[in-house]
Coordinates of C-alpha atoms in Angstrom, one line a residue:
X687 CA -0.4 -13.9 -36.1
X688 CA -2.9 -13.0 -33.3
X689 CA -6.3 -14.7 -33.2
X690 CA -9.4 -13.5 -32.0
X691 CA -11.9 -15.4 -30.0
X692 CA -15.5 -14.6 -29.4
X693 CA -16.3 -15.3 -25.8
X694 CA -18.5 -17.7 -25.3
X695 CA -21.6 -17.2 -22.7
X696 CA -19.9 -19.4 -19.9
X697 CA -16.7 -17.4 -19.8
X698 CA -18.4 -14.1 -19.7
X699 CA -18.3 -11.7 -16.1
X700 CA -22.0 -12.5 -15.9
X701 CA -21.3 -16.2 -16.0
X702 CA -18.6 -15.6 -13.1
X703 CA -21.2 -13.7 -11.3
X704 CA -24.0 -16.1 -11.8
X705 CA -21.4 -19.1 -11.2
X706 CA -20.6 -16.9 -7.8
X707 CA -23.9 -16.7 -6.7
X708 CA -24.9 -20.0 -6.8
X709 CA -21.8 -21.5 -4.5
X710 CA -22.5 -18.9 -2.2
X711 CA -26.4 -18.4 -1.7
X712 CA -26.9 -21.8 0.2
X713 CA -24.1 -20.8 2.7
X714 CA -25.4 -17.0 3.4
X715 CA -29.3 -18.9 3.9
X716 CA -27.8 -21.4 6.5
X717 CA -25.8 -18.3 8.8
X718 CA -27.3 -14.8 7.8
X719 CA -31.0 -15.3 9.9
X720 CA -28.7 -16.3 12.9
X721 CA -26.5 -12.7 12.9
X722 CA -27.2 -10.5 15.4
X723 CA -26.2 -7.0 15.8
X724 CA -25.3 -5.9 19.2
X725 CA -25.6 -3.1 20.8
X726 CA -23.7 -2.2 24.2
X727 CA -23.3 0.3 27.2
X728 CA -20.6 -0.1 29.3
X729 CA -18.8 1.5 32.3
X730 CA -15.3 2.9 32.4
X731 CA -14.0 5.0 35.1
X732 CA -12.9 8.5 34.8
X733 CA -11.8 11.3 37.0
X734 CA -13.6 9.3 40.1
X735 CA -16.8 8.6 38.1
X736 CA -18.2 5.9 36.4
X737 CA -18.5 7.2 32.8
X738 CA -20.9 5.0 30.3
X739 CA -19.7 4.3 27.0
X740 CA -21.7 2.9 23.7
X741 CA -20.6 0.6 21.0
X742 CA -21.6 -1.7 18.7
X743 CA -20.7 -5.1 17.1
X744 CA -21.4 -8.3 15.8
X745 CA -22.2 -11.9 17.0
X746 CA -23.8 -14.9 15.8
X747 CA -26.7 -17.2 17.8
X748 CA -25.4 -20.3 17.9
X749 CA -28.0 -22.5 19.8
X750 CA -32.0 -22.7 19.7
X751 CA -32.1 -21.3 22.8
X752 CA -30.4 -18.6 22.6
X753 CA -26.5 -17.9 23.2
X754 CA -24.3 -16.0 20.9
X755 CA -20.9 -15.6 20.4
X756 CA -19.5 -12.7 20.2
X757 CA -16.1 -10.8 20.7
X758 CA -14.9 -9.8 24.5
X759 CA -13.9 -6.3 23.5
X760 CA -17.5 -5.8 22.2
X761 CA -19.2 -6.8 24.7
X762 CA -16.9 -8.2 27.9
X763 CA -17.4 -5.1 29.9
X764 CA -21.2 -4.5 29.2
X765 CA -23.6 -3.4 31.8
X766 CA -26.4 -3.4 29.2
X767 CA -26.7 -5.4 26.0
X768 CA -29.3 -5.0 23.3
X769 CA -29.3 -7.4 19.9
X770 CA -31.0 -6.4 16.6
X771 CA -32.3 -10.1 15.2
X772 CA -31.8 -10.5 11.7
X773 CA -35.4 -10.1 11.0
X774 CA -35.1 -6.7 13.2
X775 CA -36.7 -7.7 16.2
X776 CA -35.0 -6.2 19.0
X777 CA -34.1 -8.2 22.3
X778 CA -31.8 -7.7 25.4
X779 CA -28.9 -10.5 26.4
X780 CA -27.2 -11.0 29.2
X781 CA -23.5 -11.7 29.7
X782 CA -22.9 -15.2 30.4
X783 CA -18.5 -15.5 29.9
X784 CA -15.7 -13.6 28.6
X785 CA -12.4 -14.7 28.1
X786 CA -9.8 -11.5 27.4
X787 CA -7.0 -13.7 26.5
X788 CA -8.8 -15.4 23.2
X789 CA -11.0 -12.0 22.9
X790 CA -14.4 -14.3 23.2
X791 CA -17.5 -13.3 25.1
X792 CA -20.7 -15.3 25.1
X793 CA -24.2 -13.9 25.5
X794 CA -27.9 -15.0 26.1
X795 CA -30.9 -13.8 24.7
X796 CA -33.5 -13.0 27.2
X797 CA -35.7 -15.1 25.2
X798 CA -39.1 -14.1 28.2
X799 CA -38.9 -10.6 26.9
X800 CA -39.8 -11.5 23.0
X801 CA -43.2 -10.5 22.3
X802 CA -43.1 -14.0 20.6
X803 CA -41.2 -16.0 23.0
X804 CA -42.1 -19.3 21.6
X805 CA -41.2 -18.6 17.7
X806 CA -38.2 -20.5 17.4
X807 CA -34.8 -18.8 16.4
X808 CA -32.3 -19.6 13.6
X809 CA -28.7 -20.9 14.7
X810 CA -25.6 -21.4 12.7
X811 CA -23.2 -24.6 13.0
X812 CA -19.8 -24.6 14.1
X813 CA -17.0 -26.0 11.3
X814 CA -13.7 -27.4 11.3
X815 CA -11.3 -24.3 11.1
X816 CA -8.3 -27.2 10.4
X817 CA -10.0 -27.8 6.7
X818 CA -9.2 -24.6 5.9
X819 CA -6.9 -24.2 2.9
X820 CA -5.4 -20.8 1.2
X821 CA -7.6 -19.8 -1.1
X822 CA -10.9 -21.5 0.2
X823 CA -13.5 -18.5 -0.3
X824 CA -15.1 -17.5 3.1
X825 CA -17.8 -14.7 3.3
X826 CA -17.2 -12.6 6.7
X827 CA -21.0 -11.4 8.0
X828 CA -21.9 -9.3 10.3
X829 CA -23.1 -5.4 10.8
X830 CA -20.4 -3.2 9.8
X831 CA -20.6 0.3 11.0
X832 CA -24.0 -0.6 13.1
X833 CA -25.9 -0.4 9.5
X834 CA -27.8 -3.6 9.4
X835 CA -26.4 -7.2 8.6
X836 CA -23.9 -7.8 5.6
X837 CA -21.9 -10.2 4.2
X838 CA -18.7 -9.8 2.2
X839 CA -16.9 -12.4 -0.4
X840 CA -13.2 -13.3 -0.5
X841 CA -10.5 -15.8 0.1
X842 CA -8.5 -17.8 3.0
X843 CA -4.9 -16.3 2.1
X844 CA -3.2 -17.1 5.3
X845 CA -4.7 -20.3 7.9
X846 CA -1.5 -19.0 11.1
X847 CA -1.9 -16.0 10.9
X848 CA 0.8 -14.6 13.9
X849 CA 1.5 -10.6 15.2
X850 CA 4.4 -9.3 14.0
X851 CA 7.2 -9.0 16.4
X852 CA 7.5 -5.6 16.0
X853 CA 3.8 -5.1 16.9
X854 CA 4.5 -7.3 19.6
X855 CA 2.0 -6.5 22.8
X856 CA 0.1 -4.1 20.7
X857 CA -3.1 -5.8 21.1
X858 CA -4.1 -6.7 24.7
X859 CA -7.2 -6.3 26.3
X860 CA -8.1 -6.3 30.2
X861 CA -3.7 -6.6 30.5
X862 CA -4.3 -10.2 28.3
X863 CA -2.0 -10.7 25.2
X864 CA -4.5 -11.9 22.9
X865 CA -1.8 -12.9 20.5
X866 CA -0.6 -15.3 22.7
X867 CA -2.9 -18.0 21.7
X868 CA -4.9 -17.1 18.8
X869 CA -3.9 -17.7 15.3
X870 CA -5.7 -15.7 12.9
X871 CA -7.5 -17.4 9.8
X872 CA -6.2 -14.3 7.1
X873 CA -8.4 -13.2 4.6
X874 CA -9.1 -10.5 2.0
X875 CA -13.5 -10.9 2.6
X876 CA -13.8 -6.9 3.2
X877 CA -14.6 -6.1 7.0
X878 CA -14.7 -3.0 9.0
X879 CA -15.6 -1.5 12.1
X880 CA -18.4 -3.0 13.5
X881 CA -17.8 -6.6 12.0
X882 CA -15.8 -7.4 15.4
X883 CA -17.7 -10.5 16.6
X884 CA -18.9 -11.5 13.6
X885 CA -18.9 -15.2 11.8
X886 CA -16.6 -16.6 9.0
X887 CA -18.2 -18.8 6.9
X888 CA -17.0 -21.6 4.8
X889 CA -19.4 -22.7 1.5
X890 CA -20.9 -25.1 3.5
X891 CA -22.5 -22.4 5.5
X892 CA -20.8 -23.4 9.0
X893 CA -18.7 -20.7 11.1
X894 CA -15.2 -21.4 10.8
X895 CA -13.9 -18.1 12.6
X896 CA -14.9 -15.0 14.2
X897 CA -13.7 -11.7 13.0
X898 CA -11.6 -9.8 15.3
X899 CA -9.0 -7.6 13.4
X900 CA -7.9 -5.6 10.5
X901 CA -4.5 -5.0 9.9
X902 CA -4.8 -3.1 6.3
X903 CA -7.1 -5.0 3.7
X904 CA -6.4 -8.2 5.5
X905 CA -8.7 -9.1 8.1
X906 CA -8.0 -11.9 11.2
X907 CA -10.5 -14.2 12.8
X908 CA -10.2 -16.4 15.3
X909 CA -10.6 -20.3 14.0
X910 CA -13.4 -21.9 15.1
X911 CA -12.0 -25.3 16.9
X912 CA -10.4 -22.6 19.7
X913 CA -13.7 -20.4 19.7
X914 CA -15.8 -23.5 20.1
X915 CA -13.7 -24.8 22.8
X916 CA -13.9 -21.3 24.7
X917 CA -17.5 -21.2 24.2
X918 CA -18.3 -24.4 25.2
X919 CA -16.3 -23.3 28.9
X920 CA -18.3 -20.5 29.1
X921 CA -21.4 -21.8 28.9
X922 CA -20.8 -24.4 30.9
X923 CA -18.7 -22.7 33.7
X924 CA -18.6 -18.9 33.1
X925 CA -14.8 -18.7 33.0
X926 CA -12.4 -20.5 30.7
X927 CA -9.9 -23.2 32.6
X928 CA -6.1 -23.2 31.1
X929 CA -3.1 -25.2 31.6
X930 CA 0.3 -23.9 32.4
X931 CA 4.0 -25.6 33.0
X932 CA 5.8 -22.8 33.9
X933 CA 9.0 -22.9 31.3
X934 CA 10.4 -19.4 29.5
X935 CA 12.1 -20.3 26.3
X936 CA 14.9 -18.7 24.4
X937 CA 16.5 -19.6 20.6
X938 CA 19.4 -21.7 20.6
X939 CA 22.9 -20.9 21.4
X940 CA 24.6 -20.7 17.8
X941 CA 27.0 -23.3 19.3
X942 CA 24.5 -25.8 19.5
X943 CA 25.6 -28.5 16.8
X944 CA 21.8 -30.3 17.2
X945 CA 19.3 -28.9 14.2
X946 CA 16.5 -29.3 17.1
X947 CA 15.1 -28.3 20.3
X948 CA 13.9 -25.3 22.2
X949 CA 16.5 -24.1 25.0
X950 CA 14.9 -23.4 28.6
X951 CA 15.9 -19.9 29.4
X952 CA 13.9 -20.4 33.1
X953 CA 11.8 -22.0 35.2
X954 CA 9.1 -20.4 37.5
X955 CA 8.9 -21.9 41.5
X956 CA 6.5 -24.2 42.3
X957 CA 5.6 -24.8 38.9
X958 CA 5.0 -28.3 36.9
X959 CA 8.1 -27.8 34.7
X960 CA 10.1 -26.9 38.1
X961 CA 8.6 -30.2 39.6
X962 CA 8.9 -32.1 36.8
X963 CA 13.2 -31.6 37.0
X964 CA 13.3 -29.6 34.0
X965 CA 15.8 -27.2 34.4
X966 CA 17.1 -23.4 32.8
X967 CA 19.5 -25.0 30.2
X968 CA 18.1 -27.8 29.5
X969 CA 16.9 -28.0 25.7
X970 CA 13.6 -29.9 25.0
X971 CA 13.5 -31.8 21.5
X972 CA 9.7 -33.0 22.2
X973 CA 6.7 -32.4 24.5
X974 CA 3.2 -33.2 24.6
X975 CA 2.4 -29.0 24.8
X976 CA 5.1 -27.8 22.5
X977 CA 4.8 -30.9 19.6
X978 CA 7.8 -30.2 17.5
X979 CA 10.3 -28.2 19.2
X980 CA 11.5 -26.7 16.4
X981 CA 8.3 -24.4 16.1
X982 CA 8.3 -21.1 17.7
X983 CA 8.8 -19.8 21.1
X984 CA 5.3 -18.1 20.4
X985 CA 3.9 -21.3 19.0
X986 CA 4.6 -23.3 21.7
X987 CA 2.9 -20.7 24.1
X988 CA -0.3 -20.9 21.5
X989 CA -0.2 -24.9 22.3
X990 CA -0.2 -24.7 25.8
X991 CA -3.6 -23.5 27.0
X992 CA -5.0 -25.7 24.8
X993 CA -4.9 -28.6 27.0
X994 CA -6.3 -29.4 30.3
X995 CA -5.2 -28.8 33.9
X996 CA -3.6 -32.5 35.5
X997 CA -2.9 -34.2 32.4
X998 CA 0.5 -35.8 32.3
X999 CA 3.0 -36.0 29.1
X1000 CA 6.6 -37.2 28.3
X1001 CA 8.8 -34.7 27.3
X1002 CA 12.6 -35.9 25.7
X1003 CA 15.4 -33.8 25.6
X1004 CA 19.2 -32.9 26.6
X1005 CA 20.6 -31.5 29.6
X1006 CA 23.8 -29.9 30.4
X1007 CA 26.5 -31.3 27.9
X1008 CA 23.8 -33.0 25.3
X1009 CA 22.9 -36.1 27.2
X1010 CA 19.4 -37.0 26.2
X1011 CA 16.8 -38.1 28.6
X1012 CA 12.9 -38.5 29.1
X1013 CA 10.7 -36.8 32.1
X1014 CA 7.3 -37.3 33.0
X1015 CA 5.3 -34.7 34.8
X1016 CA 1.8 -33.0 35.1
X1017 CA 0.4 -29.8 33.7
X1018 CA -0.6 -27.6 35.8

């Protein structure tokens, strides 16, 4: 027996659409007057001359008076900078910060050359990339292809989003591995060239990411606790200040009985680890930079910058034959 329902009004595509709509409208009203589109000149050298190169991208203001944020390989190298407001008013930045190795750049309106430099301008919130779930729906904005401002629907579908080993080194920019410390925020929200630099947006209308990369229908932004962190560097110092302690890891040896740990493959000179008595062979089972030692070689590396020069941490591991131990030392 097969039975045949009528569809009622709620279930039908215009209900979806209508239903779609409505969670989505107060999020695009809080970001989409606060997208900018930017505009860029930059210098490269070539054959013993300066040659100057255009380009285009996307950013989002992010303060009353007037800084956006932006991606470095939009605007990191820019001699000149123009941004097209949402409302299309037209005004020049300068480049406060860029950080290669999280592929962040932030800029600042010239906010004296507006012919109304006292009507105020709209600024998006930052979020808590963390929250983010697979299959939260996020709408990526920005100015694909230079055309004016845009936003596109779809969902969260991966929240560590890592390089594939075999593309490995494939992405750097000014000699920086950018995948060294960023873990993408996946999703399927359509973006293309042009959207670099542009926000992610939660429902609740706060940035959450900044689009950087496309890898097929799947697009990659940066989460917005390590963008908001670089930011906040830039604009308060120009430059972004990192930690380091100095340790190469390898996988364990397949003779290892123990189920955790990270093995030390090397230690640079003069380095924390070095000064700390860690040593090539030792395996460490838990640190303050690498949390679980279990996680990846890459992982841990992610971790690291993340905290500040001079802060101290325990770390507990084995040495040698499997005698377990605890150290002290500072992070560089």
């Amino acid at each position: 027996m097969v039975y045949c329902g009528a569809l009622s009004a709620a279930d039908s595509p215009a209900a979806d659409d209508a239903t779609g709509r409505v969670q989505i409208e107060p999020a695009i009203q809080k970001v989409y007057p606060a997208l900018v589109r930017i505009y860029v000149v930059s210098e490269k050298p070539s054959g013993g001359r300066m040659q100057r190169q255009r380009a285009s991208g996307s950013g989002a203001i992010i303060s009353s008076d007037g800084y956006i944020v932006t991606n470095h390989h939009v605007a990191g190298n820019a001699v000149r900078i123009t941004c097209t407001l949402a409302d299309g008013e037209e005004v020049e930045a300068d480049l406060v910060g860029t950080d290669p190795l999280s592929d962040l750049a932030v800029l600042k309106l010239k906010l004296d050359t507006r012919k109304t430099p006292e009507r105020p301008l709209a600024a998006a919130a930052w979020g808590d990339s963390s929250k983010l779930k697979v299959g939260d729906v996020v709408l990526a904005m920005g100015s694909p292809m230079a055309v004016s401002q845009s936003v596109t629907r779809g969902i969260v579908s991966n929240v560590r989003m890592i390089m594939p080993k075999a593309m490995k080194g494939s992405f750097r920019l000014d000699g920086e591995d950018v995948g060294r410390i960023v873990r993408w925020i996946g999703h399927d929200a359509v973006i293309f060239g042009g959207n670099s630099g542009g926000p992610l947006v939660n429902l609740a209308g706060e940035i959450v990411g900044i689009n950087e990369i496309g890898l097929g229908s799947l697009g990659g932004a940066i989460p917005s606790n390590l963008a908001k962190d670089v930011v906040d560097q830039l604009i308060r110092q120009g430059h972004v200040t990192r930690s380091w302690i100095g340790i190469e890891f390898q996988p364990r040896l397949k003779s290892d009985k123990n189920d955790r740990g990270a093995l030390v493959s090397g230690i640079v000179e003069d380095s924390p680890a070095k000064k700390a008595g860690i040593r090539a062979g030792d395996v460490i089972e838990r640190a303050p930079l690498a949390g679980d030692a279990q996680a990846s070689d890459s992982a841990r590396r992610r971790r690291g910058p993340t905290r500040a020069p001079g802060q101290g941490g325990n770390r507990q591991g084995r040495r040698g034959r499997g005698k377990t131990g605890g150290q002290r030392g500072e992070i560089g």
